[in-house]
XYZ file of C-alpha atoms in Angstrom:
652
model
C 131.371 153.330 57.589
C 129.507 151.966 60.700
C 126.205 151.766 61.780
C 125.141 151.304 65.280
C 121.556 150.082 66.818
C 119.943 150.605 70.264
C 119.558 148.014 72.381
C 115.840 146.903 71.995
C 113.915 144.094 70.862
C 113.806 145.382 67.131
C 117.534 144.288 66.906
C 116.444 140.635 67.406
C 115.413 140.959 63.443
C 119.285 141.514 62.497
C 120.286 138.293 64.038
C 120.902 135.125 62.134
C 118.468 132.748 62.132
C 119.047 129.185 63.642
C 117.004 126.120 63.165
C 115.141 125.428 66.778
C 115.703 121.520 66.601
C 113.550 121.572 69.743
C 110.568 123.053 68.230
C 110.903 119.961 65.316
C 111.160 117.498 68.076
C 107.898 118.869 69.736
C 106.478 118.754 66.501
C 107.337 115.250 65.613
C 105.726 114.212 69.063
C 102.279 116.357 68.375
C 102.337 114.511 65.088
C 102.548 111.155 66.775
C 99.903 111.931 69.149
C 97.744 112.806 66.385
C 98.023 109.790 64.493
C 97.446 107.329 67.562
C 93.628 106.210 68.307
C 91.974 108.529 70.550
C 92.347 106.515 73.894
C 96.015 106.220 73.102
C 95.953 109.738 71.922
C 94.809 110.890 75.685
C 97.217 108.589 77.441
C 100.103 109.753 75.537
C 98.901 113.610 76.178
C 99.314 112.611 79.867
C 102.480 110.913 79.656
C 103.914 114.111 77.741
C 102.714 116.441 80.177
C 103.593 114.872 83.351
C 106.841 113.372 82.443
C 108.578 114.199 78.744
C 108.012 117.866 79.096
C 109.624 118.527 82.535
C 112.585 116.319 81.581
C 113.106 118.171 78.305
C 112.449 121.679 79.033
C 113.774 121.631 82.927
C 113.095 124.755 85.051
C 115.471 127.268 82.130
C 113.329 128.858 79.417
C 116.602 130.280 77.565
C 116.733 128.763 73.780
C 120.522 127.622 74.828
C 119.149 125.582 77.700
C 116.350 123.801 75.598
C 118.537 122.623 72.987
C 120.953 121.394 75.323
C 118.131 119.324 77.024
C 116.682 118.106 73.426
C 119.997 116.252 72.793
C 118.965 112.961 74.928
C 115.761 113.070 72.952
C 117.738 113.559 69.774
C 119.856 110.575 70.411
C 117.368 108.366 71.738
C 115.434 109.004 68.143
C 118.135 107.879 66.241
C 118.752 104.388 68.233
C 115.212 103.273 69.039
C 113.913 103.437 65.529
C 111.765 101.037 63.568
C 114.329 99.887 61.518
C 116.867 99.573 64.241
C 113.744 97.389 65.844
C 112.894 95.034 63.465
C 117.121 94.561 62.859
C 117.112 93.539 66.412
C 114.404 91.329 66.100
C 115.820 89.590 63.098
C 119.078 89.031 65.020
C 117.432 87.029 67.622
C 115.363 85.351 65.135
C 117.692 83.930 63.103
C 120.206 82.921 66.410
C 117.072 81.095 67.451
C 116.759 79.117 64.011
C 120.101 78.830 63.496
C 121.571 78.183 66.786
C 119.151 77.550 69.721
C 116.668 74.928 68.441
C 119.478 72.455 67.744
C 121.123 72.858 70.916
C 117.325 73.015 72.784
C 116.004 69.604 70.817
C 119.601 67.719 71.729
C 119.994 68.855 75.454
C 116.427 67.897 76.244
C 118.136 63.880 75.134
C 120.640 63.928 78.198
C 121.107 60.464 79.219
C 120.678 61.495 82.856
C 116.984 62.734 81.793
C 115.943 59.319 80.672
C 117.965 56.641 82.236
C 116.819 54.201 85.036
C 120.179 52.256 85.894
C 121.438 51.660 89.667
C 123.628 54.555 91.177
C 126.636 52.950 90.482
C 125.757 51.723 86.621
C 128.232 52.577 84.055
C 126.430 52.308 80.523
C 127.550 52.129 77.441
C 126.156 55.132 75.336
C 125.069 54.263 71.494
C 123.334 56.864 68.843
C 121.505 55.150 65.965
C 121.679 57.151 62.506
C 118.972 56.073 60.154
C 118.915 57.322 56.604
C 120.969 60.563 56.174
C 120.352 60.093 52.222
C 123.070 62.618 51.025
C 120.772 64.602 48.724
C 122.180 64.356 45.135
C 120.834 64.426 41.517
C 119.352 61.087 42.106
C 116.922 62.948 44.953
C 115.019 65.277 43.185
C 116.344 64.955 39.094
C 114.010 67.438 37.726
C 114.784 70.321 40.338
C 116.132 73.403 38.573
C 119.034 75.562 39.440
C 119.700 77.156 41.971
C 116.850 75.198 43.605
C 119.056 72.172 43.643
C 122.091 73.590 44.699
C 120.422 75.130 47.832
C 118.646 72.168 48.710
C 122.038 70.279 49.149
C 123.389 73.165 50.661
C 120.805 73.256 53.033
C 120.421 69.635 54.001
C 124.316 68.931 54.507
C 124.340 72.078 56.922
C 121.381 70.267 58.524
C 122.809 67.134 58.665
C 126.532 68.317 59.806
C 124.797 70.870 62.731
C 122.569 68.110 64.168
C 125.597 65.503 64.035
C 127.893 67.887 65.601
C 125.017 68.647 68.592
C 124.966 64.950 69.326
C 128.358 64.924 69.593
C 128.912 68.440 71.832
C 125.876 67.332 74.300
C 125.860 63.898 74.127
C 129.152 62.539 72.930
C 127.984 58.633 72.427
C 130.409 56.149 72.947
C 129.642 54.396 69.932
C 127.513 55.449 66.827
C 125.916 53.021 64.276
C 124.505 53.740 61.066
C 121.787 51.644 59.560
C 122.213 52.069 55.606
C 121.189 54.844 53.206
C 124.217 56.954 53.477
C 123.648 58.043 50.133
C 120.748 58.358 47.901
C 121.803 57.400 44.387
C 124.961 55.388 45.716
C 123.387 52.586 43.360
C 123.333 54.619 40.565
C 127.145 55.882 40.231
C 129.063 54.116 37.495
C 131.971 51.854 38.477
C 134.861 50.563 36.465
C 132.528 47.320 35.660
C 128.973 48.488 36.072
C 126.931 51.233 35.175
C 123.552 52.341 36.350
C 120.460 50.333 34.806
C 118.721 53.695 34.349
C 120.190 55.652 31.256
C 120.383 59.301 32.551
C 122.457 58.638 35.379
C 125.076 56.407 33.539
C 126.723 60.033 32.770
C 127.741 59.702 36.288
C 131.559 57.938 36.979
C 132.902 56.573 39.967
C 134.104 60.056 40.297
C 131.386 61.401 41.484
C 130.704 58.711 43.960
C 133.989 59.364 45.587
C 132.926 63.199 45.838
C 129.645 62.048 47.672
C 132.381 60.007 50.194
C 133.987 62.842 51.041
C 130.964 64.812 51.480
C 129.743 62.323 54.049
C 133.150 62.251 55.817
C 133.108 66.304 55.775
C 129.337 65.835 57.344
C 130.055 63.019 59.882
C 133.760 62.187 60.177
C 134.896 65.710 60.620
C 132.567 66.392 63.816
C 133.085 62.645 65.430
C 136.275 64.142 67.949
C 133.667 66.986 69.151
C 132.546 64.025 71.712
C 135.582 62.724 72.751
C 135.445 64.538 76.193
C 131.908 63.013 77.312
C 133.241 59.524 76.848
C 134.639 57.509 79.399
C 135.489 54.219 77.681
C 139.196 53.568 78.257
C 139.064 51.416 74.546
C 137.972 54.303 72.765
C 134.651 55.517 70.604
C 133.933 53.760 67.787
C 131.463 54.866 64.510
C 130.125 52.292 62.347
C 128.681 52.860 59.123
C 129.266 49.615 56.992
C 125.641 48.474 56.990
C 124.439 49.043 53.411
C 121.059 50.469 52.321
C 118.777 49.742 49.025
C 120.106 53.524 48.180
C 123.638 52.352 48.410
C 123.542 49.004 46.748
C 120.050 48.585 45.515
C 117.459 45.620 46.588
C 117.944 41.906 45.442
C 118.779 41.102 42.164
C 119.314 44.635 41.513
C 122.510 44.729 43.586
C 125.900 44.875 41.379
C 128.497 43.204 42.989
C 131.174 46.096 41.872
C 128.755 48.422 43.510
C 129.263 46.416 46.650
C 132.392 45.757 46.490
C 133.019 49.639 46.344
C 130.896 50.093 49.246
C 132.933 47.647 51.520
C 135.938 49.035 50.338
C 135.446 52.463 52.129
C 133.157 51.546 54.658
C 134.319 47.909 55.800
C 132.288 44.623 55.936
C 128.469 44.684 55.763
C 128.401 41.016 57.420
C 129.759 41.629 60.966
C 129.426 40.835 64.537
C 130.624 43.579 67.203
C 130.889 43.555 71.067
C 129.374 46.783 72.228
C 128.345 47.411 75.660
C 128.295 43.499 76.512
C 126.157 43.167 73.818
C 126.734 41.282 70.343
C 125.656 43.251 67.638
C 125.093 41.089 64.326
C 125.269 43.193 61.105
C 123.807 41.581 58.230
C 123.599 42.924 54.590
C 119.600 42.418 53.962
C 119.540 43.801 50.699
C 121.622 41.211 49.165
C 120.157 38.447 51.196
C 116.977 38.769 49.861
C 117.673 38.246 46.538
C 117.470 34.596 47.939
C 113.639 34.403 47.549
C 113.688 36.534 44.417
C 113.667 34.738 40.770
C 116.775 35.350 38.030
C 115.766 38.525 36.498
C 117.421 37.041 33.251
C 116.165 33.377 33.116
C 113.232 33.861 35.226
C 113.853 30.839 37.376
C 113.039 30.584 40.799
C 115.621 27.873 41.697
C 113.015 24.848 42.514
C 113.608 21.554 40.656
C 116.491 22.644 38.631
C 119.390 22.090 41.372
C 120.634 25.498 40.709
C 119.826 28.571 43.404
C 119.220 31.716 41.762
C 121.051 35.250 42.063
C 123.751 33.057 44.460
C 126.117 35.256 43.640
C 124.390 37.953 45.178
C 123.152 36.421 48.407
C 125.849 33.716 49.245
C 127.941 35.983 50.903
C 125.082 36.964 53.691
C 123.737 33.692 53.770
C 127.336 31.909 54.726
C 127.613 35.037 57.106
C 124.717 33.573 58.774
C 125.444 29.795 58.502
C 128.662 30.231 60.516
C 127.118 32.253 63.274
C 128.138 30.743 66.402
C 132.261 30.635 64.711
C 131.898 34.530 64.444
C 129.818 35.175 67.741
C 132.297 32.766 69.532
C 135.265 34.584 68.363
C 134.069 37.958 69.043
C 132.664 37.277 72.611
C 136.065 35.375 73.538
C 138.157 38.117 72.366
C 135.959 40.348 74.082
C 136.346 38.507 77.788
C 140.450 37.838 77.023
C 140.761 41.950 76.397
C 138.635 42.253 79.989
C 141.022 40.266 81.489
C 143.891 42.298 79.854
C 145.196 38.982 78.032
C 147.014 38.844 74.716
C 145.884 36.608 71.722
C 147.628 33.805 73.291
C 148.756 32.471 70.044
C 152.037 30.161 70.216
C 153.799 28.571 67.752
C 156.418 25.791 67.238
C 159.923 27.327 66.891
C 160.744 24.818 64.083
C 160.411 23.670 60.412
C 157.702 22.035 59.574
C 155.901 21.028 56.374
C 153.121 23.471 55.201
C 150.377 20.681 55.588
C 151.494 20.476 59.424
C 149.576 22.602 61.870
C 152.375 25.485 63.348
C 149.725 26.464 66.337
C 151.344 25.109 69.899
C 148.479 26.391 71.774
C 145.250 27.708 70.928
C 142.218 28.977 72.516
C 138.351 27.341 71.859
C 136.195 30.085 70.965
C 132.512 29.484 72.174
C 129.440 31.388 72.413
C 129.470 33.143 76.124
C 125.751 34.014 75.662
C 125.707 38.067 75.242
C 122.578 39.409 74.790
C 122.545 39.637 70.802
C 121.156 42.605 68.879
C 120.465 42.634 65.042
C 120.776 45.260 62.614
C 119.078 45.274 59.326
C 118.054 48.361 56.968
C 114.954 46.854 55.929
C 112.456 46.020 58.521
C 111.372 42.456 59.618
C 108.219 41.175 58.395
C 105.083 41.772 60.253
C 100.873 41.526 59.680
C 99.447 43.885 57.173
C 98.250 46.847 59.399
C 100.367 46.318 62.302
C 100.356 49.499 64.248
C 103.801 51.333 64.740
C 102.537 53.083 68.194
C 102.058 56.561 69.251
C 105.772 57.897 68.275
C 105.205 57.611 64.738
C 105.164 61.037 62.833
C 103.079 60.223 60.083
C 99.209 59.103 60.496
C 99.667 58.671 64.691
C 97.385 55.950 66.279
C 93.629 56.682 65.488
C 93.047 55.412 69.329
C 94.921 53.054 71.912
C 95.093 49.620 72.226
C 94.542 48.951 68.441
C 95.640 45.384 66.985
C 95.182 46.707 63.621
C 95.639 50.147 62.630
C 96.307 50.426 58.785
C 97.449 54.270 58.426
C 100.193 53.823 61.633
C 101.367 50.767 60.276
C 104.229 50.050 57.590
C 102.805 49.487 54.038
C 103.364 46.083 52.933
C 104.833 47.078 49.605
C 107.526 46.958 46.971
C 108.657 48.823 44.037
C 111.655 49.452 41.519
C 114.950 48.639 43.891
C 112.839 48.861 47.073
C 110.990 46.599 49.596
C 109.258 48.276 52.535
C 109.693 44.890 55.153
C 111.762 41.850 54.165
C 109.612 38.488 53.185
C 108.568 36.193 55.826
C 111.057 33.287 54.963
C 114.372 36.131 55.063
C 112.950 37.520 58.409
C 112.602 33.648 60.168
C 116.138 33.245 58.739
C 117.914 36.212 59.974
C 116.050 35.886 63.819
C 116.472 31.808 63.578
C 120.331 31.930 62.744
C 121.441 35.273 64.742
C 121.132 33.323 67.987
C 118.792 32.259 70.755
C 118.992 34.833 72.893
C 118.022 37.922 70.466
C 116.540 40.780 72.446
C 116.366 43.355 69.835
C 116.410 44.616 66.422
C 116.943 47.947 64.835
C 116.319 49.041 61.273
C 115.672 52.009 59.013
C 114.225 52.357 55.570
C 110.683 53.706 56.388
C 112.463 57.670 57.266
C 109.858 57.533 60.049
C 109.623 55.789 63.816
C 108.054 52.347 64.306
C 108.095 50.340 67.480
C 106.827 46.770 67.156
C 107.279 43.225 69.134
C 107.721 40.410 67.046
C 105.413 37.875 69.168
C 106.069 35.405 66.234
C 109.733 34.713 67.078
C 110.923 32.963 70.269
C 112.035 35.418 72.660
C 109.373 38.219 71.344
C 112.349 40.710 70.234
C 111.356 44.243 69.763
C 112.182 46.133 67.067
C 112.405 49.780 66.432
C 112.720 51.421 62.944
C 114.438 54.654 63.573
C 113.816 57.964 62.114
C 115.813 59.563 59.244
C 118.079 62.176 60.118
C 117.500 64.410 57.217
C 114.687 66.822 57.067
C 114.493 66.040 53.008
C 113.323 62.799 53.558
C 109.441 63.058 53.940
C 109.308 63.991 57.445
C 108.947 67.121 59.169
C 110.695 66.318 62.211
C 113.724 63.988 61.749
C 115.502 62.391 64.759
C 117.782 59.797 65.922
C 117.720 56.684 68.811
C 119.806 56.583 71.691
C 120.480 53.523 73.352
C 121.799 53.140 76.867
C 123.924 49.491 77.410
C 124.155 48.143 80.852
C 125.038 44.243 81.181
C 127.737 43.870 83.860
C 129.638 40.355 83.624
C 132.046 38.398 85.278
C 135.182 38.329 83.021
C 136.144 35.035 83.881
C 132.782 33.190 82.990
C 131.224 35.643 81.015
C 128.065 35.513 82.869
C 125.919 38.500 84.189
C 127.003 39.467 87.488
C 123.802 41.112 88.250
C 120.537 39.188 87.560
C 118.425 40.933 85.111
C 115.658 39.733 82.807
C 115.970 39.077 79.080
C 115.502 42.798 77.614
C 116.222 44.868 80.581
C 120.027 45.497 79.569
C 119.268 48.456 77.168
C 117.014 51.111 77.181
C 115.930 53.538 74.144
C 114.860 56.913 74.271
C 113.719 58.629 70.752
C 115.463 62.009 69.906
C 113.470 64.912 68.105
C 115.493 67.376 65.906
C 114.116 70.832 64.699
C 111.517 71.055 62.078
C 113.559 72.863 59.349
C 110.177 73.504 57.132
C 108.894 75.562 60.174
C 111.860 77.298 60.433
C 111.941 78.520 57.062
C 108.008 79.355 57.358
C 108.787 81.610 60.452
C 111.453 83.510 58.390
C 109.228 83.774 55.603
C 106.450 85.440 58.082
C 108.855 87.701 59.653
C 109.789 88.725 56.151
C 106.362 89.731 55.273
C 105.797 91.184 58.526
C 109.292 93.424 58.194
C 108.164 94.565 54.498
C 104.529 95.741 55.596
C 105.970 97.217 58.503
C 108.724 99.362 56.561
C 106.326 100.611 53.897
C 103.391 101.590 56.847
C 106.633 103.397 57.772
C 107.310 105.228 54.768
C 103.863 106.346 54.205
C 103.547 107.518 57.671
C 106.703 109.411 57.722
C 105.849 111.099 54.174
C 102.496 111.683 54.377
C 102.335 112.742 58.101
C 105.252 114.386 58.870
C 107.152 115.978 56.088
C 110.315 117.117 57.512
C 113.012 119.644 55.614
C 116.355 118.459 54.842
C 118.505 119.301 57.899
C 121.257 120.975 55.561
C 119.027 123.332 54.161
C 119.959 126.799 54.978
C 117.432 129.338 56.194
C 118.797 132.155 53.978
C 119.378 131.526 50.191
C 122.859 130.949 48.835
C 122.159 131.487 45.233
C 120.324 133.753 43.044
C 118.601 132.338 40.055
C 118.929 134.590 36.831
C 118.228 133.786 33.327
C 120.600 133.537 31.196
C 122.499 136.785 29.431
C 122.763 136.862 25.614
C 126.951 137.908 25.367
C 127.320 140.234 22.491
C 129.931 139.004 20.311
C 129.668 141.605 17.152
C 132.503 143.056 15.671
C 133.781 146.002 17.702
C 133.171 149.674 15.675
C 136.229 151.972 15.381
C 136.185 155.319 16.878
C 136.818 158.471 14.781
C 138.456 160.455 17.712
C 141.931 159.270 18.597
C 142.999 159.055 21.909
C 145.566 161.312 21.747
C 143.588 164.461 20.875
C 141.578 164.131 24.267
C 144.268 163.284 26.994
C 142.922 161.434 29.829
C 143.732 162.396 33.613
C 146.867 161.315 35.072
C 148.546 161.005 31.292
C 146.228 157.830 30.744
C 144.886 157.337 27.433
C 141.401 156.778 27.602
C 140.168 153.341 26.442
C 136.285 153.617 27.352
C 135.290 154.675 23.931
C 137.286 151.514 22.443
C 135.774 149.239 25.198
C 132.912 146.802 23.838
C 129.227 146.823 25.040
C 128.508 144.115 27.687
C 125.220 143.238 26.303
C 123.573 143.540 23.193
C 121.446 146.379 22.542
C 118.262 143.783 21.830
C 118.614 143.036 25.431
C 115.766 145.362 26.190
C 115.319 147.505 29.546
C 112.415 145.627 30.278
C 114.272 142.113 30.927
C 116.983 144.139 32.770
C 114.618 145.151 35.479
C 113.253 141.354 35.783
C 116.830 140.231 36.324
C 116.991 142.832 38.918
C 113.929 141.624 40.322
C 114.370 138.352 40.061
C 113.713 136.307 43.308
C 116.232 135.071 45.598
C 115.267 130.953 46.116
C 117.166 128.098 48.412
C 117.787 125.038 46.628
C 116.164 122.781 48.120
C 116.717 118.789 47.286
C 113.518 117.010 45.729
C 111.846 114.408 48.744
C 112.603 110.826 48.398
C 109.213 110.171 48.613
C 107.046 106.806 49.896
C 108.932 104.250 47.079
C 112.531 106.367 48.268
C 111.951 105.904 51.914
C 110.751 102.420 51.477
C 113.380 101.121 49.815
C 116.533 102.778 51.705
C 114.575 101.229 55.110
C 114.732 97.953 53.111
C 118.162 97.996 52.431
C 119.370 99.311 55.939
C 117.574 96.345 57.195
C 118.412 93.628 54.713
C 122.567 94.726 54.948
C 122.633 93.689 58.623
C 120.275 90.782 58.455
C 122.030 89.092 55.749
C 125.391 90.092 57.135
C 124.310 88.403 60.489
C 122.744 85.242 58.282
C 125.900 84.700 56.435
C 128.033 85.041 59.698
C 125.938 82.316 61.708
C 126.327 79.820 58.255
C 129.887 80.350 57.935
C 130.880 79.466 61.585
C 128.678 76.263 62.209
């Protein structure tokens, strides 16, 4: 059977219904315009009338052409969304906080930007690193997990990135550490010693070795990244043998087994190095400070009893100072011979001699050439109380310029358990006097902040710079390091300067500031709050102002809702009439009489009418609501953000 319809408009009613997606997009546009303030709504209406509608509508009016023109709008609508915009914002913010800030801060310190040498000068570049103090159980003893673990993770990452940036962008010829490599190094036990504090006695020597490997991973493994910047034919050097009070203790608190372990891994603490034609004198002042402290066991101060107290602690450093001319002469003479490409020059008699007789045929006499001397000490030299540290100090900048005393801007002259902010007058005078007559500069650490003073009480008025800590966990918001450029051209034959330069003019210093890590975390937190607020507002607007049906919902119903029917399962009554008595057509026996009823007789006619008249309803999924929309959008943005963040951490 077939049916035919006339070609009329009434036939449109029998065509399958299709959803007009262009009308949906127009509805969304109208809803967005209505949600805007009056001025923006008027401007948006003009924009839609003049530009958007002609582009989407075109000149054709057919439904197919309208759907075709709506495709670009639908694609753009799925790309340029609020969630994608937030993900992109997080992408650039994390790149800035994990990469750009480090690179920009170090790039500001490139040597050419601040050096002021003659054009033909070939300076030796030095970077001073102070107080990295690797975070350990001694740093924040009461901090719970996982905050303690995260603190270690992020401080190590900051130190590694900072040192790596220094090597990649600056590539100094020499890197000198000014002590306090560890925070609790003095507390970790050795085979012959334990920590004075009972709570740290459970940490054995194996723990100190793990901390040493942390130091190697953070600093030593990044060292070769700067080889391409250095043109020194004798190679580059990194010296980390100067101890701090957190490495050994202070004064009478120094334990000899702890000091021996430190020197076994990092080298001699008292040493002379020739760097850039300057004589660098490193002195273990934390051990030397035991000289003017009373013996903790006897209380003796050493006056009148003929036995100096604590001699076993300070004797090594004092003997080094007493023989400074020998150490300096040997180092400076060997440096000049290296400049002349000469060997050691030791010749021996080729004969059997008695052990008491000298075997050296000819030796070169070591003498102090007179290179400018630079003193390295972990603890700063003594100065008068309230001596200002200058405008570059982060904590408490100077109240005004030209002040001779500024209590807030100065180093505190104080002491406590295993620390002392400055050396005593006796130790300071002993250091400066024995370091050499041409001492031009002193570098120190310990304070964690920058301080610059001139010691006019000493001959030559040497300047001292206390270098900032490299770690952001040491009480300063902006860590830093110090760059020093050395240029002292000398005659290899005599060791005398080949250019006339005044005292102290052979070196230049520049303070470099590193990123404020706490400020970076604060910006992350603010952006996190803004992200949640925007996503919550988006969820409210979408659910309340622009409710939309599920695109997968069909226009026509695909199922009918019927009440459940009670199937009769009673016993079938037997028929009294035989099927053979009434034959069915075609010779087949009729089984209608034996067939059970499909439904129970209790099912009334009224119920059957209700079933037949039941309405057809489409099964529409329940809407997600504001909470569901908000959670889904947060998950979407968080997945992208955390994947990008962990990638940045993993790669550097």
